[in-house]
Amino acid sequence: MALITKKIKGTEDVLPKESYKWQFTEQIMRDESRKFGFKEIRTPVFEHTELFARGVGQTTDVVQKEMYTFDTKGGESVTLRPEGTAGAARAVLEHALENEGLPVKASYFVSCYRYEKPQAGRLREFHQFGIEEYGTSAPVADAEIICLAQSIIDRLGLSDINLEINSIGCPTCRAEYHKALREYFEGYKSELCDTCNSRLNKNPMRILDCKSPICSQIAKDAPKITDYLCNECKEHFDAVKSCLDAAGIKYTVNPTIVRGLDYYTKTVFEFVTDCIGAQGTVCGGGRYDGLIEELGGKHMPSLGFAMGMERLLMVMDKQGIEIPDFDECALYVATMGEKAKLKAFEITGAVRSCGMIAETDVIGRGLRAQMKYADKIGAKYSMVLGDNELEQGYANIKNMSTGKLTKVNLDRRFTAEFIEMHTDDENSGVFLCR
Ligand code: ATP
Ligand code: MG
């Protein structure tokens, strides 16, 4: 049978030697969102297609062109989630989480699926960290989630990521704006791409989000939503800006940001960088006060953001952010003979119970091959155990980088003091304990 060796186009593997970078990043996201009172929600990878059609919006690129939709054997149409908000909103409604107190606050890590043209920073399976907040229309909530996104970016040590904000108003002020947009784009009808032509009547704001160079060029001079905001939306936007100013968060107002979902209202924002090429938006979010109603619930103003994990990791890589790798093997015990294997089990067990990484041979290789492996995995210390060592009750522990040997008594217990050795190599009685 032919070997199946190729992953699907637009998907990526995270290999064991790389996963610490993801874990480090995820831990910071978990930590920071916890401080703001967000708790993790986990929802299924697939949902009824209808949920995304309504929750993401019929006129979006995602729903029109990018979804992985299929019929199940039972004849249902299901879709692999293209984003995290719709599933979270569905779960909030289904479990009536609003009864547990408002606002409902949830964070998530999800894999997402979109049939897009794969390129650097644009995949068909990608990953997002995001947060969702339901049941508040206050501008301070908008500012607070922006602060959370900023604090994650800061704790990751990233620089040159700029916050751009905008308000896209509410259905009231948007009616006027849509009219103005339609009039403007009608003048360029023959130049707009087919998709944008179809958007002209249904949702002309989507044209502002088109990635085609011609459409985005035309969109540059289109009327600006900020000139059409109703009083309430204007006040809301001003209040968000005041909160951000008070928190010392730097931003620029960019009236061309409209975001990818249909149900965004009022505040929208993006964190953008130009250090990883064209796909420079690492985080996008805002308010979607109409979403819950669109999904059949009562009016419940909501907001959130999502960060693209792959893009963030690309920025970290590009900016040379040092990520600590805690997965270094502390002790490798090489063995010769059956008795030594048993002793090695005892020693590695004791070291592990101190919370450190210990390995021994599980293949049955010769000493040379075992030491080569210890070197390969970057073991900090190694020890060779054979009949001689067992008879004498002593073995040498070798510092793999300096080559220094320290004789240790095998009859003593290997415990927590082992940890000290890492900070004080001179005092390497070390692996042993009282
Ligand atoms: P873009 O304008 O880049 O297509 P979007 O508006 O479709 O982004 P959202 O749906 O808001 O993106 O998703 C939030 C974040 O998820 C984006 O800011 C980006 O970092 C990431 N993201 C979106 N699509 C992809 C993809 N195909 N591959 C990798 N990351 C993605
Ligand atoms: Mg997109």
mmCIF file of N, CA and C in Angstrom, residues 325-332 357 359 370-382 398-401 422:
data_model
loop_
_atom_site.group_PDB
_atom_site.id
_atom_site.type_symbol
_atom_site.label_atom_id
_atom_site.label_comp_id
_atom_site.label_asym_id
_atom_site.label_seq_id
_atom_site.Cartn_x
_atom_site.Cartn_y
_atom_site.Cartn_z
ATOM 1 N N ASP A 325 11.979 26.913 27.185
ATOM 2 C CA ASP A 325 11.592 25.519 26.951
ATOM 3 C C ASP A 325 11.824 24.755 28.249
ATOM 4 N N PHE A 326 10.727 24.428 28.917
ATOM 5 C CA PHE A 326 10.850 23.755 30.205
ATOM 6 C C PHE A 326 10.944 22.243 30.043
ATOM 7 N N ASP A 327 11.031 21.806 28.800
ATOM 8 C CA ASP A 327 10.986 20.369 28.573
ATOM 9 C C ASP A 327 12.363 19.731 28.477
ATOM 10 N N GLU A 328 13.339 20.368 29.098
ATOM 11 C CA GLU A 328 14.698 19.831 29.032
ATOM 12 C C GLU A 328 14.827 18.625 29.965
ATOM 13 N N CYS A 329 15.437 17.563 29.441
ATOM 14 C CA CYS A 329 15.624 16.360 30.254
ATOM 15 C C CYS A 329 16.706 16.651 31.304
ATOM 16 N N ALA A 330 16.381 16.448 32.571
ATOM 17 C CA ALA A 330 17.349 16.738 33.630
ATOM 18 C C ALA A 330 18.368 15.601 33.770
ATOM 19 N N LEU A 331 17.886 14.405 33.732
ATOM 20 C CA LEU A 331 18.794 13.261 33.924
ATOM 21 C C LEU A 331 18.464 12.120 32.978
ATOM 22 N N TYR A 332 19.498 11.680 32.263
ATOM 23 C CA TYR A 332 19.341 10.469 31.458
ATOM 24 C C TYR A 332 20.143 9.361 32.117
ATOM 25 N N ILE A 357 12.314 16.099 34.654
ATOM 26 C CA ILE A 357 12.237 15.137 33.560
ATOM 27 C C ILE A 357 13.408 14.169 33.640
ATOM 28 N N GLU A 359 14.840 10.298 31.947
ATOM 29 C CA GLU A 359 14.606 9.243 30.962
ATOM 30 C C GLU A 359 15.648 8.164 31.108
ATOM 31 N N GLN A 370 22.883 4.840 23.585
ATOM 32 C CA GLN A 370 22.113 5.504 24.642
ATOM 33 C C GLN A 370 22.679 6.899 24.919
ATOM 34 N N MET A 371 24.020 6.988 24.967
ATOM 35 C CA MET A 371 24.639 8.285 25.258
ATOM 36 C C MET A 371 24.410 9.274 24.107
ATOM 37 N N LYS A 372 24.405 8.739 22.907
ATOM 38 C CA LYS A 372 24.139 9.583 21.747
ATOM 39 C C LYS A 372 22.731 10.182 21.849
ATOM 40 N N TYR A 373 21.822 9.325 22.278
ATOM 41 C CA TYR A 373 20.429 9.778 22.445
ATOM 42 C C TYR A 373 20.334 10.853 23.535
ATOM 43 N N ALA A 374 21.049 10.609 24.655
ATOM 44 C CA ALA A 374 21.036 11.578 25.766
ATOM 45 C C ALA A 374 21.499 12.945 25.261
ATOM 46 N N ASP A 375 22.501 12.911 24.410
ATOM 47 C CA ASP A 375 23.040 14.126 23.822
ATOM 48 C C ASP A 375 21.998 14.794 22.911
ATOM 49 N N LYS A 376 21.372 13.975 22.100
ATOM 50 C CA LYS A 376 20.382 14.452 21.138
ATOM 51 C C LYS A 376 19.213 15.146 21.812
ATOM 52 N N ILE A 377 18.740 14.576 22.911
ATOM 53 C CA ILE A 377 17.578 15.189 23.567
ATOM 54 C C ILE A 377 17.997 16.345 24.480
ATOM 55 N N GLY A 378 19.301 16.609 24.526
ATOM 56 C CA GLY A 378 19.786 17.745 25.314
ATOM 57 C C GLY A 378 19.728 17.498 26.810
ATOM 58 N N ALA A 379 19.928 16.233 27.229
ATOM 59 C CA ALA A 379 19.892 15.937 28.671
ATOM 60 C C ALA A 379 20.944 16.772 29.388
ATOM 61 N N LYS A 380 20.588 17.321 30.537
ATOM 62 C CA LYS A 380 21.523 18.169 31.255
ATOM 63 C C LYS A 380 22.577 17.324 31.973
ATOM 64 N N TYR A 381 22.126 16.239 32.563
ATOM 65 C CA TYR A 381 23.036 15.310 33.247
ATOM 66 C C TYR A 381 22.774 13.899 32.756
ATOM 67 N N SER A 382 23.817 13.071 32.839
ATOM 68 C CA SER A 382 23.602 11.661 32.522
ATOM 69 C C SER A 382 24.311 10.816 33.569
ATOM 70 N N LYS A 398 27.253 12.863 35.138
ATOM 71 C CA LYS A 398 28.060 13.694 34.242
ATOM 72 C C LYS A 398 27.283 14.936 33.831
ATOM 73 N N ASN A 399 27.886 16.082 34.033
ATOM 74 C CA ASN A 399 27.301 17.308 33.500
ATOM 75 C C ASN A 399 27.579 17.299 31.997
ATOM 76 N N MET A 400 26.550 17.214 31.211
ATOM 77 C CA MET A 400 26.716 16.981 29.765
ATOM 78 C C MET A 400 27.349 18.172 29.047
ATOM 79 N N SER A 401 27.258 19.359 29.625
ATOM 80 C CA SER A 401 27.879 20.473 28.894
ATOM 81 C C SER A 401 29.330 20.696 29.327
ATOM 82 N N HIS A 422 20.755 22.309 39.882
ATOM 83 C CA HIS A 422 20.653 23.124 38.685
ATOM 84 C C HIS A 422 21.124 24.538 38.910
#
